[in-house]
Amino acid sequence: MKGRFYLVPAPLDFGCAQSADLRDTLPLGTLTVAAALTHWVCENAKSARAYLKRVNEITPLCQPIQALSLVELPREVHKKGDHNGNFDARALLQPALEGHNMGLVSEAGMPAVADPGSSVVRAAHDLGITVVPLVGPVSLLLALAASGLNGQNFAFVGYLPQDPQERVQRLRELEALALKSGQTQLFIETPYRNLAMFQSLLQTLQHNTRLAISSGLTLESARLASDSIKNWKHKAATLNNATPAVFAIGR
């Protein structure tokens, strides 16, 4: 009998100066399932162990952390992503084929959403393994709900180009789409590039285009703001360059 493959959300405080209480962001049911799993697929074994150590403080793990099996996704998946079906992850799911329940965890939020992991989920379906998504924080949906932008029609477009000229061109394309169709455009940036992105947004977008920024979600220090580009400029606002942020533009 095959095991189940659980998609286990992680708190959104990875890389943040503060940590959230897991009981404030993850239901007990999710923590209980996580504590019972002995086999994991993860982005990074070190951060996965740190998360499971926090879980253990609330719900004791079924085995000591050092006895758990944690398999990292390959480096090329981190660098190039696995959302296009270019990685065969079936070998990672052998424990589930042998009857063990398994978990997939990313460094923050829901695995396989704005993070690697979709290849493993796809492989689980192909192998006839039951996939079970667990309840927990999803930064994109929290940011969208708090943006005041269109929540009925939206798109997540991942990371924008790092090259300044290519980034400006992409921002203009996304703005044109948002203004024409009303579709909210969501994207993220690597920490320590937040300010560069913020400046590009202020310099590139039209005055009446609305920009929403959410950073430090679920933390006491969270910042969520939404306004027109014109008003953002008048505020002389700045942005924490180290805290993960979600950007959204629309009309």
mmCIF file of N, CA and C in Angstrom, residues 154-242:
data_model
loop_
_atom_site.group_PDB
_atom_site.id
_atom_site.type_symbol
_atom_site.label_atom_id
_atom_site.label_comp_id
_atom_site.label_asym_id
_atom_site.label_seq_id
_atom_site.Cartn_x
_atom_site.Cartn_y
_atom_site.Cartn_z
ATOM 1 N N PHE A 154 -6.245 37.626 -11.375
ATOM 2 C CA PHE A 154 -4.864 37.968 -11.006
ATOM 3 C C PHE A 154 -3.906 36.929 -11.557
ATOM 4 N N ALA A 155 -2.627 37.305 -11.619
ATOM 5 C CA ALA A 155 -1.593 36.402 -12.119
ATOM 6 C C ALA A 155 -0.337 36.593 -11.286
ATOM 7 N N PHE A 156 0.327 35.484 -10.987
ATOM 8 C CA PHE A 156 1.638 35.548 -10.339
ATOM 9 C C PHE A 156 2.681 35.296 -11.419
ATOM 10 N N VAL A 157 3.625 36.230 -11.570
ATOM 11 C CA VAL A 157 4.583 36.148 -12.670
ATOM 12 C C VAL A 157 6.010 35.883 -12.191
ATOM 13 N N GLY A 158 6.146 35.494 -10.924
ATOM 14 C CA GLY A 158 7.453 35.083 -10.417
ATOM 15 C C GLY A 158 8.413 36.235 -10.221
ATOM 16 N N TYR A 159 9.665 36.010 -10.630
ATOM 17 C CA TYR A 159 10.708 37.028 -10.517
ATOM 18 C C TYR A 159 10.809 37.811 -11.813
ATOM 19 N N LEU A 160 11.105 39.090 -11.704
ATOM 20 C CA LEU A 160 11.335 39.930 -12.875
ATOM 21 C C LEU A 160 12.821 39.937 -13.211
ATOM 22 N N PRO A 161 13.198 40.349 -14.429
ATOM 23 C CA PRO A 161 14.619 40.342 -14.805
ATOM 24 C C PRO A 161 15.471 41.197 -13.876
ATOM 25 N N GLN A 162 16.707 40.762 -13.652
ATOM 26 C CA GLN A 162 17.637 41.525 -12.822
ATOM 27 C C GLN A 162 18.237 42.703 -13.579
ATOM 28 N N ASP A 163 18.423 42.530 -14.882
ATOM 29 C CA ASP A 163 18.977 43.617 -15.681
ATOM 30 C C ASP A 163 18.027 44.812 -15.655
ATOM 31 N N PRO A 164 18.520 46.012 -15.309
ATOM 32 C CA PRO A 164 17.639 47.177 -15.149
ATOM 33 C C PRO A 164 16.782 47.474 -16.376
ATOM 34 N N GLN A 165 17.375 47.435 -17.564
ATOM 35 C CA GLN A 165 16.607 47.746 -18.767
ATOM 36 C C GLN A 165 15.552 46.680 -19.050
ATOM 37 N N GLU A 166 15.912 45.419 -18.880
ATOM 38 C CA GLU A 166 14.949 44.341 -19.095
ATOM 39 C C GLU A 166 13.830 44.403 -18.051
ATOM 40 N N ARG A 167 14.192 44.801 -16.826
ATOM 41 C CA ARG A 167 13.185 44.909 -15.771
ATOM 42 C C ARG A 167 12.185 46.015 -16.089
ATOM 43 N N VAL A 168 12.663 47.143 -16.566
ATOM 44 C CA VAL A 168 11.778 48.243 -16.942
ATOM 45 C C VAL A 168 10.837 47.811 -18.065
ATOM 46 N N GLN A 169 11.363 47.117 -19.055
ATOM 47 C CA GLN A 169 10.526 46.648 -20.163
ATOM 48 C C GLN A 169 9.448 45.695 -19.652
ATOM 49 N N ARG A 170 9.838 44.787 -18.749
ATOM 50 C CA ARG A 170 8.866 43.834 -18.220
ATOM 51 C C ARG A 170 7.808 44.531 -17.368
ATOM 52 N N LEU A 171 8.214 45.518 -16.593
ATOM 53 C CA LEU A 171 7.248 46.271 -15.787
ATOM 54 C C LEU A 171 6.232 46.984 -16.666
ATOM 55 N N ARG A 172 6.686 47.541 -17.762
ATOM 56 C CA ARG A 172 5.763 48.229 -18.673
ATOM 57 C C ARG A 172 4.786 47.247 -19.304
ATOM 58 N N GLU A 173 5.266 46.044 -19.630
ATOM 59 C CA GLU A 173 4.372 45.021 -20.180
ATOM 60 C C GLU A 173 3.309 44.618 -19.160
ATOM 61 N N LEU A 174 3.734 44.407 -17.915
ATOM 62 C CA LEU A 174 2.790 43.990 -16.877
ATOM 63 C C LEU A 174 1.799 45.098 -16.555
ATOM 64 N N GLU A 175 2.286 46.344 -16.546
ATOM 65 C CA GLU A 175 1.396 47.469 -16.270
ATOM 66 C C GLU A 175 0.344 47.604 -17.369
ATOM 67 N N ALA A 176 0.775 47.473 -18.623
ATOM 68 C CA ALA A 176 -0.174 47.575 -19.739
ATOM 69 C C ALA A 176 -1.247 46.494 -19.635
ATOM 70 N N LEU A 177 -0.843 45.298 -19.271
ATOM 71 C CA LEU A 177 -1.796 44.206 -19.120
ATOM 72 C C LEU A 177 -2.756 44.477 -17.960
ATOM 73 N N ALA A 178 -2.212 44.962 -16.851
ATOM 74 C CA ALA A 178 -3.046 45.242 -15.682
ATOM 75 C C ALA A 178 -4.054 46.344 -15.963
ATOM 76 N N LEU A 179 -3.622 47.401 -16.626
ATOM 77 C CA LEU A 179 -4.515 48.528 -16.890
ATOM 78 C C LEU A 179 -5.565 48.194 -17.946
ATOM 79 N N LYS A 180 -5.185 47.374 -18.910
ATOM 80 C CA LYS A 180 -6.116 47.028 -19.982
ATOM 81 C C LYS A 180 -7.162 46.006 -19.516
ATOM 82 N N SER A 181 -6.712 44.985 -18.818
ATOM 83 C CA SER A 181 -7.595 43.872 -18.475
ATOM 84 C C SER A 181 -8.131 43.922 -17.053
ATOM 85 N N GLY A 182 -7.487 44.723 -16.203
ATOM 86 C CA GLY A 182 -7.869 44.741 -14.798
ATOM 87 C C GLY A 182 -7.259 43.606 -14.001
ATOM 88 N N GLN A 183 -6.407 42.817 -14.628
ATOM 89 C CA GLN A 183 -5.795 41.667 -13.957
ATOM 90 C C GLN A 183 -4.634 42.128 -13.066
ATOM 91 N N THR A 184 -4.723 41.851 -11.787
ATOM 92 C CA THR A 184 -3.650 42.184 -10.856
ATOM 93 C C THR A 184 -2.414 41.353 -11.183
ATOM 94 N N GLN A 185 -1.254 41.998 -11.168
ATOM 95 C CA GLN A 185 0.012 41.323 -11.447
ATOM 96 C C GLN A 185 0.832 41.253 -10.159
ATOM 97 N N LEU A 186 1.127 40.033 -9.720
ATOM 98 C CA LEU A 186 1.910 39.815 -8.506
ATOM 99 C C LEU A 186 3.286 39.281 -8.864
ATOM 100 N N PHE A 187 4.303 39.749 -8.145
ATOM 101 C CA PHE A 187 5.655 39.243 -8.367
ATOM 102 C C PHE A 187 6.462 39.404 -7.090
ATOM 103 N N ILE A 188 7.590 38.736 -7.046
ATOM 104 C CA ILE A 188 8.442 38.764 -5.863
ATOM 105 C C ILE A 188 9.864 39.121 -6.276
ATOM 106 N N GLU A 189 10.675 39.407 -5.291
ATOM 107 C CA GLU A 189 12.067 39.738 -5.540
ATOM 108 C C GLU A 189 12.929 39.101 -4.459
ATOM 109 N N THR A 190 14.144 38.767 -4.813
ATOM 110 C CA THR A 190 15.086 38.234 -3.845
ATOM 111 C C THR A 190 15.419 39.308 -2.815
ATOM 112 N N PRO A 191 15.411 38.951 -1.520
ATOM 113 C CA PRO A 191 15.812 39.943 -0.510
ATOM 114 C C PRO A 191 17.155 40.577 -0.861
ATOM 115 N N TYR A 192 17.299 41.803 -0.481
ATOM 116 C CA TYR A 192 18.447 42.664 -0.789
ATOM 117 C C TYR A 192 18.379 43.225 -2.208
ATOM 118 N N ARG A 193 17.297 42.905 -2.925
ATOM 119 C CA ARG A 193 17.032 43.592 -4.192
ATOM 120 C C ARG A 193 15.715 44.342 -4.100
ATOM 121 N N ASN A 194 15.119 44.373 -2.921
ATOM 122 C CA ASN A 194 13.829 45.037 -2.758
ATOM 123 C C ASN A 194 13.889 46.509 -3.141
ATOM 124 N N LEU A 195 14.914 47.198 -2.690
ATOM 125 C CA LEU A 195 15.006 48.636 -2.951
ATOM 126 C C LEU A 195 15.181 48.925 -4.438
ATOM 127 N N ALA A 196 15.976 48.115 -5.108
ATOM 128 C CA ALA A 196 16.160 48.303 -6.552
ATOM 129 C C ALA A 196 14.836 48.109 -7.284
ATOM 130 N N MET A 197 14.078 47.115 -6.868
ATOM 131 C CA MET A 197 12.763 46.901 -7.476
ATOM 132 C C MET A 197 11.826 48.070 -7.173
ATOM 133 N N PHE A 198 11.827 48.503 -5.942
ATOM 134 C CA PHE A 198 10.958 49.603 -5.535
ATOM 135 C C PHE A 198 11.247 50.863 -6.345
ATOM 136 N N GLN A 199 12.507 51.178 -6.519
ATOM 137 C CA GLN A 199 12.877 52.356 -7.293
ATOM 138 C C GLN A 199 12.473 52.212 -8.757
ATOM 139 N N SER A 200 12.624 51.019 -9.303
ATOM 140 C CA SER A 200 12.198 50.793 -10.692
ATOM 141 C C SER A 200 10.698 50.989 -10.845
ATOM 142 N N LEU A 201 9.948 50.540 -9.868
ATOM 143 C CA LEU A 201 8.495 50.702 -9.912
ATOM 144 C C LEU A 201 8.114 52.177 -9.894
ATOM 145 N N LEU A 202 8.729 52.936 -9.002
ATOM 146 C CA LEU A 202 8.402 54.363 -8.901
ATOM 147 C C LEU A 202 8.800 55.131 -10.153
ATOM 148 N N GLN A 203 9.896 54.738 -10.765
ATOM 149 C CA GLN A 203 10.405 55.469 -11.928
ATOM 150 C C GLN A 203 9.727 55.056 -13.231
ATOM 151 N N THR A 204 9.139 53.848 -13.259
ATOM 152 C CA THR A 204 8.637 53.290 -14.516
ATOM 153 C C THR A 204 7.132 53.402 -14.662
ATOM 154 N N LEU A 205 6.392 53.145 -13.604
ATOM 155 C CA LEU A 205 4.940 53.041 -13.710
ATOM 156 C C LEU A 205 4.269 54.409 -13.793
ATOM 157 N N GLN A 206 3.080 54.421 -14.359
ATOM 158 C CA GLN A 206 2.306 55.646 -14.478
ATOM 159 C C GLN A 206 1.797 56.101 -13.112
ATOM 160 N N HIS A 207 1.529 57.402 -13.008
ATOM 161 C CA HIS A 207 1.155 57.987 -11.715
ATOM 162 C C HIS A 207 -0.093 57.361 -11.107
ATOM 163 N N ASN A 208 -1.059 56.984 -11.953
ATOM 164 C CA ASN A 208 -2.319 56.470 -11.426
ATOM 165 C C ASN A 208 -2.326 54.955 -11.208
ATOM 166 N N THR A 209 -1.274 54.275 -11.628
ATOM 167 C CA THR A 209 -1.181 52.839 -11.386
ATOM 168 C C THR A 209 -1.050 52.583 -9.891
ATOM 169 N N ARG A 210 -1.748 51.587 -9.415
ATOM 170 C CA ARG A 210 -1.717 51.291 -7.982
ATOM 171 C C ARG A 210 -0.656 50.235 -7.688
ATOM 172 N N LEU A 211 0.117 50.472 -6.657
ATOM 173 C CA LEU A 211 1.173 49.563 -6.221
ATOM 174 C C LEU A 211 0.904 49.145 -4.782
ATOM 175 N N ALA A 212 0.920 47.843 -4.547
ATOM 176 C CA ALA A 212 0.773 47.315 -3.190
ATOM 177 C C ALA A 212 2.024 46.521 -2.838
ATOM 178 N N ILE A 213 2.529 46.713 -1.636
ATOM 179 C CA ILE A 213 3.715 46.002 -1.156
ATOM 180 C C ILE A 213 3.395 45.381 0.196
ATOM 181 N N SER A 214 3.687 44.101 0.319
ATOM 182 C CA SER A 214 3.496 43.391 1.582
ATOM 183 C C SER A 214 4.816 42.734 1.968
ATOM 184 N N SER A 215 5.320 43.048 3.141
ATOM 185 C CA SER A 215 6.572 42.449 3.601
ATOM 186 C C SER A 215 6.432 42.022 5.058
ATOM 187 N N GLY A 216 7.181 40.989 5.414
ATOM 188 C CA GLY A 216 7.121 40.487 6.782
ATOM 189 C C GLY A 216 5.761 39.945 7.159
ATOM 190 N N LEU A 217 5.059 39.360 6.213
ATOM 191 C CA LEU A 217 3.701 38.871 6.458
ATOM 192 C C LEU A 217 3.660 37.894 7.622
ATOM 193 N N THR A 218 2.629 37.994 8.424
ATOM 194 C CA THR A 218 2.329 37.198 9.630
ATOM 195 C C THR A 218 3.172 37.613 10.833
ATOM 196 N N LEU A 219 4.097 38.567 10.667
ATOM 197 C CA LEU A 219 4.915 39.020 11.786
ATOM 198 C C LEU A 219 4.348 40.301 12.388
ATOM 199 N N GLU A 220 4.715 40.574 13.631
ATOM 200 C CA GLU A 220 4.283 41.809 14.270
ATOM 201 C C GLU A 220 4.800 43.024 13.510
ATOM 202 N N SER A 221 5.956 42.871 12.874
ATOM 203 C CA SER A 221 6.577 43.975 12.139
ATOM 204 C C SER A 221 6.115 44.056 10.692
ATOM 205 N N ALA A 222 5.081 43.310 10.338
ATOM 206 C CA ALA A 222 4.609 43.288 8.949
ATOM 207 C C ALA A 222 4.243 44.683 8.464
ATOM 208 N N ARG A 223 4.552 44.928 7.184
ATOM 209 C CA ARG A 223 4.181 46.196 6.567
ATOM 210 C C ARG A 223 3.376 45.907 5.312
ATOM 211 N N LEU A 224 2.174 46.434 5.263
ATOM 212 C CA LEU A 224 1.304 46.267 4.104
ATOM 213 C C LEU A 224 0.785 47.637 3.712
ATOM 214 N N ALA A 225 1.057 48.062 2.495
ATOM 215 C CA ALA A 225 0.629 49.378 2.036
ATOM 216 C C ALA A 225 0.230 49.298 0.575
ATOM 217 N N SER A 226 -0.786 50.084 0.206
ATOM 218 C CA SER A 226 -1.286 50.096 -1.162
ATOM 219 C C SER A 226 -1.694 51.518 -1.517
ATOM 220 N N ASP A 227 -1.145 52.031 -2.625
ATOM 221 C CA ASP A 227 -1.457 53.403 -3.030
ATOM 222 C C ASP A 227 -1.047 53.607 -4.476
ATOM 223 N N SER A 228 -1.424 54.748 -5.030
ATOM 224 C CA SER A 228 -1.014 55.087 -6.389
ATOM 225 C C SER A 228 0.476 55.412 -6.398
ATOM 226 N N ILE A 229 1.080 55.268 -7.557
ATOM 227 C CA ILE A 229 2.495 55.605 -7.692
ATOM 228 C C ILE A 229 2.730 57.068 -7.320
ATOM 229 N N LYS A 230 1.809 57.931 -7.730
ATOM 230 C CA LYS A 230 1.922 59.354 -7.399
ATOM 231 C C LYS A 230 2.025 59.556 -5.891
ATOM 232 N N ASN A 231 1.163 58.884 -5.142
ATOM 233 C CA ASN A 231 1.176 59.051 -3.688
ATOM 234 C C ASN A 231 2.370 58.367 -3.038
ATOM 235 N N TRP A 232 2.799 57.234 -3.610
ATOM 236 C CA TRP A 232 4.009 56.595 -3.089
ATOM 237 C C TRP A 232 5.190 57.562 -3.156
ATOM 238 N N LYS A 233 5.281 58.313 -4.247
ATOM 239 C CA LYS A 233 6.388 59.263 -4.399
ATOM 240 C C LYS A 233 6.290 60.387 -3.378
ATOM 241 N N HIS A 234 5.080 60.863 -3.128
ATOM 242 C CA HIS A 234 4.893 61.949 -2.161
ATOM 243 C C HIS A 234 5.219 61.509 -0.728
ATOM 244 N N LYS A 235 5.031 60.236 -0.468
ATOM 245 C CA LYS A 235 5.312 59.726 0.874
ATOM 246 C C LYS A 235 6.807 59.640 1.169
ATOM 247 N N ALA A 236 7.603 59.657 0.122
ATOM 248 C CA ALA A 236 9.041 59.440 0.278
ATOM 249 C C ALA A 236 9.278 58.138 1.048
ATOM 250 N N ALA A 237 8.498 57.121 0.695
ATOM 251 C CA ALA A 237 8.538 55.850 1.417
ATOM 252 C C ALA A 237 9.796 55.067 1.068
ATOM 253 N N THR A 238 10.166 54.191 1.977
ATOM 254 C CA THR A 238 11.278 53.289 1.732
ATOM 255 C C THR A 238 10.818 51.875 2.025
ATOM 256 N N LEU A 239 11.720 50.907 1.909
ATOM 257 C CA LEU A 239 11.357 49.510 2.048
ATOM 258 C C LEU A 239 12.529 48.763 2.658
ATOM 259 N N ASN A 240 12.212 47.864 3.596
ATOM 260 C CA ASN A 240 13.255 47.032 4.196
ATOM 261 C C ASN A 240 13.869 46.159 3.116
ATOM 262 N N ASN A 241 15.155 46.272 2.947
ATOM 263 C CA ASN A 241 15.806 45.583 1.833
ATOM 264 C C ASN A 241 16.059 44.108 2.114
ATOM 265 N N ALA A 242 15.925 43.684 3.369
ATOM 266 C CA ALA A 242 16.253 42.317 3.737
ATOM 267 C C ALA A 242 15.037 41.429 3.933
#
